[in-house]
Coordinates of C-alpha atoms in Angstrom, one line a residue:
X1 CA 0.0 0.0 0.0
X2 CA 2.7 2.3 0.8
X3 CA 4.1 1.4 -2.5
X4 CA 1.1 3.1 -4.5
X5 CA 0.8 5.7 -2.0
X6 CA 4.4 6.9 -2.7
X7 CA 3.8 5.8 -6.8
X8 CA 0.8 8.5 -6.4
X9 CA 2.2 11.1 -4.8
X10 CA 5.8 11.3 -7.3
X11 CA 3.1 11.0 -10.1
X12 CA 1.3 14.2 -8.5
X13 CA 4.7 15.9 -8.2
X14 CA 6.5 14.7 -11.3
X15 CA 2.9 16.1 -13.2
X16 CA 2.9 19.5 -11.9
X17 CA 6.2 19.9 -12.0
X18 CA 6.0 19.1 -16.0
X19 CA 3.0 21.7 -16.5
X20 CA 5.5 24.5 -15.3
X21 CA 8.4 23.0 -17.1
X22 CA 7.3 22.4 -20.6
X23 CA 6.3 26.7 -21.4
X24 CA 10.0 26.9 -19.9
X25 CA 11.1 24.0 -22.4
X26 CA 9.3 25.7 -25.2
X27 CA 11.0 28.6 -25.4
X28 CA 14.3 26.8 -25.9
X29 CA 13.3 24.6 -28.4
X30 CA 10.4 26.1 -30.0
X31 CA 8.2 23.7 -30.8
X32 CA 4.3 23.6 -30.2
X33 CA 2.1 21.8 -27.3
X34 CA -1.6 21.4 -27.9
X35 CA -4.2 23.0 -25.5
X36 CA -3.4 22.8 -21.7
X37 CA -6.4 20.6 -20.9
X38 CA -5.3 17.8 -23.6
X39 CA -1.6 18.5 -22.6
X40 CA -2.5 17.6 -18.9
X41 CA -4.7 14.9 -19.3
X42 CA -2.0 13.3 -22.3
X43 CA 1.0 14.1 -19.4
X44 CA -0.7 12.3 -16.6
X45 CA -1.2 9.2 -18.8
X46 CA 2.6 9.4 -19.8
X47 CA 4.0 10.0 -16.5
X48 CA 1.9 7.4 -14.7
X49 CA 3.1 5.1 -17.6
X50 CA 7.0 6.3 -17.1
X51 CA 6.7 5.5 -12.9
X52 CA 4.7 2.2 -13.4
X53 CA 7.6 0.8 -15.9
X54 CA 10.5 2.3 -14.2
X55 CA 9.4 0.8 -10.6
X56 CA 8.8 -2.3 -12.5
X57 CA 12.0 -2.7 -13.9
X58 CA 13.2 -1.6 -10.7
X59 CA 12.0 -4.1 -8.9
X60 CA 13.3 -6.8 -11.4
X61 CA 16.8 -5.3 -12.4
X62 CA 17.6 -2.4 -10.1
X63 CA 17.2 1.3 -9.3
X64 CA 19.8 2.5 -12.5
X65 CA 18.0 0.0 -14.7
X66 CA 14.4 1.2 -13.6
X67 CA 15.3 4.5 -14.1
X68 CA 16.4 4.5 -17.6
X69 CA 13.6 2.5 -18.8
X70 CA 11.4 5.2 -17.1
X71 CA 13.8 8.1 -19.3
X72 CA 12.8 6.3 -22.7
X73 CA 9.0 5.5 -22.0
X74 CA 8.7 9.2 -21.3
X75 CA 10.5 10.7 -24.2
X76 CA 9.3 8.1 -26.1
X77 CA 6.0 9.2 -24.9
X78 CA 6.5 12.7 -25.7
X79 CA 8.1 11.8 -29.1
X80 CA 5.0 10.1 -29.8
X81 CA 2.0 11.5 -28.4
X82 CA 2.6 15.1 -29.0
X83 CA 4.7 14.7 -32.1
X84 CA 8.1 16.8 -30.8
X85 CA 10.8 16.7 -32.6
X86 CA 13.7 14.8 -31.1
X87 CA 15.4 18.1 -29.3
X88 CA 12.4 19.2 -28.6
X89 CA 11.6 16.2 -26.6
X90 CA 15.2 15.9 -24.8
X91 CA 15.1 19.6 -23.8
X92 CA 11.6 18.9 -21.7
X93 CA 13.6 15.3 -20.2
X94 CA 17.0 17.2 -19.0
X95 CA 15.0 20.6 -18.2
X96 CA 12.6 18.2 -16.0
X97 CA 15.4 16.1 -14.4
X98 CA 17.2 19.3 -13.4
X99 CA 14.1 20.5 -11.5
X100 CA 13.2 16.9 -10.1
X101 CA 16.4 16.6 -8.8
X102 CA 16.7 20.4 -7.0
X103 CA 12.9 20.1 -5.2
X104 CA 14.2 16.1 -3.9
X105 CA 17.2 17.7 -3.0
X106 CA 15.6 20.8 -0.9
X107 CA 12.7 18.2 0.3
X108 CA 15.6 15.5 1.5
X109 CA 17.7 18.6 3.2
X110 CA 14.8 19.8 4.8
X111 CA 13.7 16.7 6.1
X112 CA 17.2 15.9 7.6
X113 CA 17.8 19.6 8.9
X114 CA 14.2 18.5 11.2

């Protein structure tokens, strides 16, 4: 249970951290995203997709593995469903990772520093 709590949540997270990433990812690769109802509904589906595969595979392989099958399911996913170009689609995966990594790494230190 805890499993899908925490599955949930990093979905939640991962989601809204996307819909404030991708007009930031636009501007530096200038490509086009549909409406932002159909981008958020499309970008659920796709992130829920990327954790289910990537915990998955985690379980099976291991953490680096799990990982890097999540990376291509998502930017396969973006490739695919909203029909990016190829640097279009890697400048919304490394802009994302960037800010995934900065809000684990202020919510980790702030957990610690309690």
């Amino acid at each position: 249970m805890e499993m899908l709590i925490g599955l949930g949540v990093g979905s939640g997270i991962e989601w809204v951290v996307l819909l404030i990433v991708i007009p930031i990812a636009q501007r530096l690769a200038d490509f086009s995203m549909p409406g932002t109802v159909e981008m958020a509904w499309k970008l659920l589906i796709i992130v829920l997709l990327k954790n289910l595969i990537s915990l998955g595979v985690g379980e099976v392989a291991g953490g680096l593995v799990g990982s890097l099958a999540g990376a291509i399911v998502f930017w396969v996913g973006l490739w695919k469903v909203f029909d990016l170009d190829f640097f279009g689609a890697v400048i919304i995966v490394v802009v994302s990772w960037f800010v995934q990594w900065f809000l684990i790494g202020a919510i980790v230190g702030a957990m610690l520093a309690l």
